[in-house]
Each structure stands twice: as C-alpha cells, then as structure tokens.
Short mmCIF file of C-alpha atoms in Angstrom, two decimals:
data_model
loop_
_atom_site.label_atom_id
_atom_site.label_comp_id
_atom_site.label_asym_id
_atom_site.label_seq_id
_atom_site.Cartn_x
_atom_site.Cartn_y
_atom_site.Cartn_z
CA MET A 1 -7.10 -7.92 16.59
CA PRO A 2 -5.79 -6.56 13.30
CA GLU A 3 -4.20 -3.15 13.14
CA LYS A 4 -4.99 -2.52 9.53
CA THR A 5 -4.70 1.15 8.64
CA VAL A 6 -3.56 0.90 5.04
CA THR A 7 -5.42 -0.52 2.08
CA ASP A 8 -4.16 -3.50 0.10
CA GLU A 9 -4.13 -1.30 -3.00
CA ARG A 10 -1.74 1.11 -1.33
CA LEU A 11 0.44 -1.74 -0.06
CA LEU A 12 0.68 -3.23 -3.54
CA GLU A 13 1.55 0.14 -5.04
CA LEU A 14 4.42 0.46 -2.57
CA LEU A 15 5.53 -3.13 -3.11
CA ALA A 16 5.60 -2.63 -6.87
CA SER A 17 8.50 -0.21 -6.73
CA GLU A 18 12.07 -1.00 -5.72
CA PHE A 19 12.24 2.43 -4.07
CA THR A 20 9.23 1.93 -1.79
CA PHE A 21 9.34 -1.85 -1.36
CA GLU A 22 10.79 -1.82 2.15
CA GLN A 23 8.26 0.75 3.33
CA GLY A 24 5.44 -1.29 1.83
CA PHE A 25 6.69 -4.50 3.38
CA ALA A 26 6.99 -2.90 6.82
CA LEU A 27 3.41 -1.67 6.54
CA LEU A 28 2.23 -5.08 5.39
CA VAL A 29 3.87 -6.80 8.36
CA SER A 30 2.40 -4.24 10.71
CA ALA A 31 -1.07 -4.66 9.23
CA TYR A 32 -1.27 -8.45 9.26
CA LYS A 33 1.11 -9.87 11.84
CA GLN A 34 -1.44 -10.22 14.63
CA ARG A 35 -4.15 -11.90 12.57
CA LEU A 36 -1.68 -14.30 11.05
CA TYR A 37 -0.06 -15.01 14.39
CA TRP A 38 -3.31 -16.13 16.02
CA HIS A 39 -4.25 -18.20 13.01
CA ILE A 40 -0.90 -19.97 13.18
CA ARG A 41 -0.87 -20.26 16.95
CA ARG A 42 -4.14 -22.18 16.99
CA ILE A 43 -2.67 -24.69 14.58
CA VAL A 44 0.75 -25.18 16.15
CA ILE A 45 -0.36 -24.53 19.77
CA THR A 46 2.87 -23.20 21.31
CA HIS A 47 4.10 -19.64 21.12
CA GLU A 48 7.62 -20.65 20.15
CA ASP A 49 6.40 -22.59 17.11
CA ALA A 50 3.94 -19.88 16.21
CA ASP A 51 6.69 -17.28 16.24
CA ASP A 52 8.87 -19.48 14.04
CA ALA A 53 6.08 -20.16 11.56
CA LEU A 54 5.02 -16.52 11.46
CA GLN A 55 8.54 -15.33 10.69
CA ASN A 56 8.87 -17.97 7.98
CA THR A 57 5.55 -16.85 6.56
CA PHE A 58 6.77 -13.28 6.19
CA VAL A 59 10.11 -14.46 4.81
CA LYS A 60 8.17 -16.26 2.07
CA VAL A 61 6.00 -13.23 1.47
CA TYR A 62 9.14 -11.08 1.21
CA LYS A 63 10.69 -13.42 -1.32
CA GLY A 64 7.53 -14.27 -3.18
CA ILE A 65 5.52 -11.07 -3.43
CA ALA A 66 6.79 -10.68 -7.02
CA HIS A 67 4.64 -13.69 -7.91
CA PHE A 68 1.44 -12.36 -6.36
CA GLU A 69 -1.00 -12.09 -9.25
CA GLY A 70 -3.94 -10.51 -7.50
CA LYS A 71 -6.23 -13.45 -8.20
CA SER A 72 -7.18 -13.46 -4.53
CA LYS A 73 -7.02 -10.85 -1.81
CA LEU A 74 -3.56 -10.12 -0.46
CA PHE A 75 -4.62 -11.36 2.95
CA THR A 76 -6.03 -14.59 1.53
CA TRP A 77 -2.76 -15.21 -0.28
CA MET A 78 -0.79 -14.69 2.95
CA TYR A 79 -3.24 -16.77 4.95
CA ARG A 80 -2.54 -19.70 2.64
CA ILE A 81 1.19 -19.30 3.11
CA ALA A 82 0.73 -19.07 6.87
CA THR A 83 -1.49 -22.16 6.95
CA ASN A 84 1.03 -24.15 4.92
CA GLU A 85 3.87 -23.03 7.18
CA ALA A 86 1.95 -23.97 10.30
CA LEU A 87 0.84 -27.37 9.01
CA SER A 88 4.32 -28.09 7.74
CA LEU A 89 5.74 -27.32 11.16
CA VAL A 90 3.17 -29.59 12.84
CA GLN A 91 4.07 -32.39 10.45
CA GLN A 92 7.78 -31.99 11.16
CA ARG A 93 7.06 -32.08 14.86
CA SER A 94 4.85 -35.12 14.43
CA LYS A 95 7.66 -37.00 12.69
CA HIS A 96 9.89 -36.45 15.67
CA ALA A 97 7.11 -37.30 18.10
CA ALA A 98 6.02 -40.33 16.02
CA GLY A 99 2.42 -39.27 15.86
CA THR A 100 0.04 -36.52 14.82
CA LEU A 101 -1.25 -33.54 16.68
CA ASP A 102 -4.25 -34.69 18.63
CA GLY A 103 -5.96 -34.03 21.92
CA ASN A 104 -3.33 -35.98 23.85
CA ASN A 105 -0.11 -34.41 22.69
CA SER A 106 -1.66 -30.96 22.33
CA ALA A 107 -2.48 -31.09 26.04
CA ALA A 108 1.15 -31.90 26.76
CA LEU A 109 2.30 -29.07 24.53
CA LEU A 110 -0.03 -26.60 26.17
CA LYS A 111 1.03 -27.56 29.66
CA ALA A 112 4.66 -27.15 28.67
CA ASP A 113 4.09 -23.80 27.00
CA PRO A 114 4.78 -20.93 29.38
CA TRP A 115 2.45 -18.79 27.28
CA PHE A 116 -0.64 -20.84 27.99
CA GLU A 117 -2.42 -19.44 31.01
CA GLY A 118 -5.79 -21.05 30.56
CA ASN A 119 -7.82 -23.04 33.04
CA GLU A 120 -8.94 -26.65 32.79
CA THR A 121 -12.03 -25.79 30.75
CA GLN A 122 -9.94 -23.88 28.21
CA LEU A 123 -7.50 -26.76 28.06
CA LEU A 124 -10.39 -29.11 27.36
CA LEU A 125 -11.64 -26.90 24.55
CA LEU A 126 -8.24 -26.60 22.89
CA ASN A 127 -7.69 -30.33 23.19
CA ALA A 128 -11.05 -31.04 21.60
CA ILE A 129 -10.26 -28.71 18.72
CA ALA A 130 -6.85 -30.31 18.25
CA GLY A 131 -8.59 -33.69 17.96
CA LEU A 132 -10.53 -32.60 14.85
CA PRO A 133 -9.42 -33.63 11.36
CA GLU A 134 -7.08 -31.06 9.84
CA LYS A 135 -9.47 -29.28 7.47
CA GLN A 136 -12.34 -29.31 9.95
CA ARG A 137 -10.02 -27.79 12.53
CA LEU A 138 -9.07 -25.00 10.14
CA VAL A 139 -12.71 -24.24 9.37
CA PHE A 140 -13.62 -24.27 13.03
CA ASN A 141 -10.79 -21.95 14.03
CA LEU A 142 -11.43 -19.49 11.22
CA ARG A 143 -15.11 -19.28 12.08
CA TYR A 144 -15.02 -19.65 15.85
CA TYR A 145 -12.01 -17.49 16.75
CA ASP A 146 -11.39 -15.28 13.72
CA GLU A 147 -15.12 -14.80 13.03
CA MET A 148 -14.37 -14.96 9.35
CA PRO A 149 -17.44 -14.91 7.06
CA TYR A 150 -18.08 -18.18 5.24
CA GLU A 151 -17.56 -16.44 1.91
CA GLU A 152 -13.98 -15.55 2.86
CA ILE A 153 -13.27 -19.01 4.23
CA SER A 154 -14.59 -20.37 0.96
CA GLU A 155 -12.13 -18.24 -0.99
CA LEU A 156 -9.33 -19.27 1.31
CA LEU A 157 -9.92 -23.01 1.37
CA GLY A 158 -11.59 -23.46 -2.00
CA THR A 159 -14.65 -25.13 -0.46
CA SER A 160 -18.28 -24.21 -1.02
CA VAL A 161 -20.08 -22.15 1.61
CA GLY A 162 -22.60 -24.93 2.14
CA ALA A 163 -19.90 -27.49 2.79
CA LEU A 164 -18.16 -25.09 5.19
CA LYS A 165 -21.34 -24.53 7.19
CA ALA A 166 -21.86 -28.26 7.46
CA SER A 167 -18.24 -28.72 8.49
CA PHE A 168 -18.46 -26.05 11.18
CA HIS A 169 -21.71 -27.37 12.60
CA HIS A 170 -20.36 -30.90 12.67
CA ALA A 171 -17.16 -29.74 14.36
CA ALA A 172 -19.06 -27.72 16.97
CA LYS A 173 -21.23 -30.72 17.88
CA LYS A 174 -18.21 -33.00 18.18
CA ILE A 175 -16.37 -30.53 20.42
CA GLU A 176 -19.37 -30.04 22.66
CA GLN A 177 -19.84 -33.77 23.01
CA SER A 178 -16.15 -34.20 23.75
CA ILE A 179 -16.27 -31.58 26.52
CA ARG A 180 -19.49 -32.90 28.06
CA ALA A 181 -18.13 -36.43 28.07
CA ILE A 182 -15.45 -35.50 30.59
CA MET B 1 -25.14 -12.17 4.23
CA SER B 2 -24.63 -15.04 6.63
CA LYS B 3 -25.12 -14.76 10.37
CA ASN B 4 -22.25 -13.65 12.53
CA THR B 5 -20.45 -16.23 14.63
CA GLY B 6 -22.17 -15.22 17.88
CA GLN B 7 -25.66 -15.65 16.45
CA GLU B 8 -24.72 -18.91 14.82
CA LEU B 9 -23.24 -20.32 18.04
CA GLU B 10 -26.23 -19.18 20.04
CA GLU B 11 -28.38 -21.50 17.99
CA LEU B 12 -25.81 -24.22 17.51
CA SER B 13 -24.09 -24.52 20.87
CA PRO B 14 -24.66 -22.03 23.69
CA LEU B 15 -21.90 -23.83 25.63
CA LEU B 16 -19.31 -23.01 22.97
CA ARG B 17 -20.56 -19.45 22.77
CA GLN B 18 -20.04 -19.02 26.52
CA MET B 19 -16.59 -20.59 26.38
CA ARG B 20 -15.59 -18.33 23.52
CA GLU B 21 -16.34 -15.24 25.56
CA LYS B 22 -13.82 -16.37 28.19
CA GLY B 23 -11.01 -16.66 25.66
CA ASP B 24 -8.65 -19.54 24.99
CA GLY B 25 -5.92 -18.86 27.56
CA LEU B 26 -3.23 -18.40 24.92
CA GLU B 27 -0.90 -15.50 25.68
CA VAL B 28 2.08 -13.85 24.03
CA PRO B 29 5.16 -12.35 25.65
CA HIS B 30 4.93 -8.70 26.54
CA ASP B 31 6.02 -6.51 23.58
CA TYR B 32 6.11 -9.55 21.31
CA PHE B 33 4.30 -7.80 18.47
CA ASP B 34 6.28 -4.60 18.99
CA ASP B 35 9.55 -6.49 18.68
CA PHE B 36 8.39 -8.76 15.89
CA ASP B 37 9.40 -6.43 13.04
CA LYS B 38 12.92 -6.12 14.39
CA ASN B 39 13.25 -9.90 14.81
CA LEU B 40 11.92 -10.52 11.33
CA LYS B 41 14.40 -8.07 9.86
CA GLN B 42 17.18 -9.90 11.67
CA ARG B 43 16.02 -13.24 10.25
CA LEU B 44 15.86 -11.80 6.74
CA THR B 45 19.40 -10.48 7.12
CA GLU B 46 20.75 -13.71 8.63
CA ARG B 47 19.32 -15.75 5.80
CA GLY B 48 20.44 -13.26 3.17
CA VAL B 49 16.95 -13.23 1.72
CA ARG B 50 16.72 -11.40 -1.57
CA ARG B 51 13.49 -9.80 -2.52
CA HIS B 52 11.97 -8.62 -5.76
CA ALA B 53 9.30 -5.98 -6.07
CA LEU B 54 6.00 -6.93 -7.60
CA ARG B 55 6.58 -7.39 -11.33
CA GLN B 56 3.50 -5.32 -11.92
CA ILE B 57 0.52 -4.17 -9.96
CA PRO B 58 -2.11 -6.88 -10.41
CA VAL B 59 -4.75 -6.02 -13.00
CA ALA B 60 -7.55 -6.12 -10.45
CA VAL B 61 -5.73 -3.53 -8.37
CA LYS B 62 -4.84 -1.40 -11.41
CA ARG B 63 -8.52 -1.07 -12.21
CA ARG B 64 -8.97 0.59 -8.86
CA ILE B 65 -5.90 2.84 -9.17
CA TRP B 66 -6.09 4.00 -12.83
CA PRO B 67 -9.21 6.17 -12.58
CA GLY B 68 -7.48 8.24 -9.90
CA LEU B 69 -4.35 8.66 -12.00
CA LEU B 70 -6.42 9.63 -15.03
CA VAL B 71 -8.19 12.34 -13.06
CA ILE B 72 -4.83 13.75 -11.95
CA ALA B 73 -3.43 13.63 -15.51
CA ALA B 74 -6.55 15.28 -16.92
CA SER B 75 -6.41 18.04 -14.30
CA LEU B 76 -2.76 18.67 -15.08
CA ALA B 77 -3.43 18.85 -18.80
CA LEU B 78 -6.29 21.29 -18.18
CA VAL B 79 -4.12 23.60 -16.07
CA LEU B 80 -1.25 23.55 -18.59
CA GLY B 81 -3.67 24.16 -21.44
CA ALA B 82 -5.23 27.10 -19.63
CA VAL B 83 -1.83 28.64 -18.88
CA ARG B 84 -0.76 28.28 -22.50
CA HIS B 85 -4.04 29.68 -23.80
CA PHE B 86 -4.05 32.77 -21.63
CA ASN B 87 -0.36 33.46 -22.22
CA THR B 88 -0.75 33.49 -26.00
CA GLY B 89 -2.62 36.80 -26.10
CA ASN B 90 -0.51 38.53 -23.48
CA GLU B 91 3.06 38.24 -24.57
CA PRO B 92 5.17 40.92 -22.94
CA ALA B 93 5.36 43.96 -25.19
CA GLU B 94 9.13 44.13 -24.77
CA LEU B 95 9.59 40.74 -26.39
CA ALA B 96 7.42 41.73 -29.33
CA VAL B 97 9.31 44.99 -29.83
CA LEU B 98 12.63 43.17 -29.99
CA GLU B 99 11.36 41.62 -33.19
CA LEU B 100 11.10 45.10 -34.80
CA SER B 101 13.91 46.68 -36.72
CA ALA B 102 15.41 50.01 -35.67
CA ASP B 103 14.03 51.54 -38.85
CA ASP B 104 10.49 50.50 -37.91
CA ILE B 105 10.81 52.09 -34.51
CA THR B 106 12.42 55.26 -35.82
CA ALA B 107 9.73 55.58 -38.47
CA TYR B 108 7.02 55.15 -35.86
CA ILE B 109 8.52 57.74 -33.54
CA THR B 110 9.04 60.21 -36.39
CA GLU B 111 5.44 59.84 -37.50
CA ASN B 112 4.17 60.25 -33.95
CA ALA B 113 6.67 62.76 -32.66
CA ALA B 114 3.87 65.00 -31.49
CA ASP B 115 2.77 62.35 -29.06
CA PHE B 116 6.12 62.15 -27.28
CA GLU B 117 7.39 64.38 -24.54
CA PRO B 118 10.55 66.37 -25.35
CA GLU B 119 12.48 64.44 -22.68
CA GLN B 120 11.62 61.19 -24.35
CA LEU B 121 12.87 62.44 -27.70
CA ALA B 122 16.02 63.73 -26.03
CA VAL B 123 16.70 60.31 -24.57
CA LEU B 124 16.25 58.80 -27.99
CA GLU B 125 18.72 61.23 -29.51
CA GLU B 126 21.29 60.46 -26.82
CA THR B 127 20.98 56.76 -27.50
CA PRO B 128 23.71 55.74 -29.91
CA ASP B 129 22.55 54.37 -33.20
CA ALA B 130 22.41 50.66 -32.68
CA GLY B 131 23.11 49.97 -36.31
CA ASN B 132 26.35 51.94 -36.17
CA GLN B 133 27.60 50.02 -33.16
CA SER B 134 27.22 46.69 -34.79
CA PRO B 135 30.33 45.36 -36.37
CA ALA B 136 30.33 45.70 -40.10
CA PRO B 137 29.40 42.48 -41.78
CA GLU B 138 32.35 40.61 -43.06
CA ALA B 139 32.69 40.18 -46.73
CA GLY B 140 31.01 37.05 -47.95
CA LYS B 141 28.72 36.79 -44.93
CA ALA B 142 25.02 37.42 -45.12
CA THR B 143 23.82 40.68 -43.65
CA PRO B 144 21.37 40.20 -40.79
CA GLU B 145 17.81 40.99 -41.76
CA LYS B 146 17.24 43.13 -38.70
CA GLU B 147 19.57 45.64 -37.18
CA GLU B 148 20.32 45.03 -33.56
CA ILE B 149 19.51 47.85 -31.14
CA PRO B 150 20.43 47.94 -27.46
CA VAL B 151 17.79 46.30 -25.34
CA GLU B 152 18.06 49.04 -22.73
CA ALA B 153 17.15 51.70 -25.27
CA VAL B 154 14.09 49.78 -26.39
CA GLU B 155 13.02 49.15 -22.81
CA GLU B 156 13.26 52.86 -22.02
CA ILE B 157 11.10 53.73 -24.98
CA ILE B 158 8.56 51.07 -24.15
CA ASP B 159 8.39 52.13 -20.56
CA GLU B 160 7.46 55.62 -21.60
CA MET B 161 4.76 54.56 -24.04
CA THR B 162 1.11 54.38 -23.14
CA ASP B 163 -1.00 51.25 -23.60
CA GLU B 164 -2.79 52.88 -26.53
CA GLU B 165 0.48 53.64 -28.22
CA LEU B 166 1.66 50.12 -27.78
CA ALA B 167 -1.62 48.76 -29.09
CA GLU B 168 -1.33 50.99 -32.15
CA LEU B 169 2.27 49.99 -32.67
CA PHE B 170 1.47 46.31 -32.75
#
C-alpha cells in the first residue's frame, strides 16, 4: 500500500526549485512507487516487465515534471504515464509474440514468472482479467485491486462515472462466468 | 459518495469478493522497493537523463500555498513595524548628545552648575577642550557647523546625569 507522508503541494514546491529538485523527486518516488508498481504489474503480469515499466515511468516523470500544469492531481498525471508505459510494453511484447495479451499467454507468463506464487484459483482469476478488453481491464483493476473511487477513475480515464460503473459490473460478471465455466 | 469496493462486490459477485480477500499471488523480490530508488538513480545516470525543475508551481497549487506565505509576510511586517515604532521614542541619549555642540553642553552645565557634584565638574575641567584639539580649518575650506568633542568625555558626563537632567536637556 502507498507510503504517502508528504503532500503533493509540498512535493511540487520542492520540484519547482533547482536547489530542492532532487529531494522532491526522491520523496515523490518514495510516496508513489508501490501504488504505481502494482498498477503496472497487473497490466504487464511479470515482475521483470513491471520493474522495467516502473523505472521508465519515473524516468519520464523526472524529465517531464517541468511540463506538469496542475490540471489534474500529481498522482493522476503519473498514473497516466505509468499506464501508457505498461500498455506500450505489452504491445511491444505482443509484436514479438505475434499476438495480444490474453488469458492464454498471460497464463504462460505467470507460470514462467518466479514472482508468481498463486494457486490455481488465483491463476484462473488473473487469466480471466487478462482476457478482458484493454479499457475494461484497466477499470476492473483500478476498482477491484486499487479500490479507487469511481470519481478518481473518471478523472484518470476521462470516462463518466456511470459508464465506469457499467464497465466494472460487466467485467465482474464476465470474470465470474469465466471462472465458473472451468 | 459511491460505495466502497467491498460493498459493491458483495452485491455484485460474492465469489469475486472472496477471491479478492485471498490476494492475487503476485509477489516482489525481498527488498525490491527498498532498492528501487538506488536502481532508478543508476538508470537515470546511465541514460544521462537531464531534468528541469517545474517552470512554475501550478496555479491550483499556488492558491493553496499563497495564503500561508501572506500570513508569514504580514507577521514579519508587523514585527518590523513594532520594532521601528518603539525604537523611535527611545533613541539612546548618547547618540542624541553627540548632535549637540560643545558650546551647548558647556552652557547647560554652567547654567546648572549647582546640580553637579564637584567631582563631576573637576572631570569636566580636566577634559581638554575638544574645539582646541581639532585641527584648524584650512583656508578656503568651510568650517564645520559643530565642534567635535571627544566621545569619551560626553559619555562620562552623560553617565553622571540623572534621567530628569537628561529629559530637561533634550
């Protein structure tokens, strides 16, 4: 879970000065690395890819914080970068694997990942989630695992709360059916 | 406020709620998050990533910060104003006396000789005439408006004077 002990206002104050930038960035990484890691991990599945995507996310934040305009929350802005990094990595991997991430190849990835220690039921659940369309999968993960309020997901994905609720309910029904079918 | 995820799943899919409680089986290496910062720093160095500080604190954030800064600035101004105000009426007497000419002081002491102790007058007599010690003004140069007297002599006189005397003097 997040280890957030510093406010975004304080972080931005530190990041706005050349003298305190490094201190601010270190605090920012410390505050958000775990939340972003789990968000990425559920998209890319393996720890190795998640680590790569998370580091790239913070590299982009490091380079691009000068362009942050405060139109959204700092975390929302980073979440978008992290999501793009994770999806981009999945697409690159899909090109090499000649396919997309679905229940079949996610199962293979999970079994090959030394950092998956789940049982068969957990494997089934992750496979079912991986089989969802991309946006539905994001909504499901944000709500199911991160317990993010719909209002925040709405800000993050630019989708209405009503549409998000419908998407989550639809995804939950599909996953349940998928698990019960086996 | 919408329901929390647990409540929502309870109604939507008790199976998924149960599965969620057992976790997803995904793990991370021991100390991964502790070492992450170091690894990130290494990647930034390897790639020679250049960073730029925020061009400015976003307006939305400024709105939250400015009131605090204004309070601090106002407090500072109040303290400085108070210090200045209270200092105005209490300038050290020595500084004020230095603005007097030797003639003024001599005239005052002569007029109030009865108020001084003999020792004080003796000290005054022993003090060389400040005006005589000053170099004679060179021809063509303006004569100073006030004669200079040794600071020590003035301090001695002031030290011996009572508050009432000083008040009367000024």
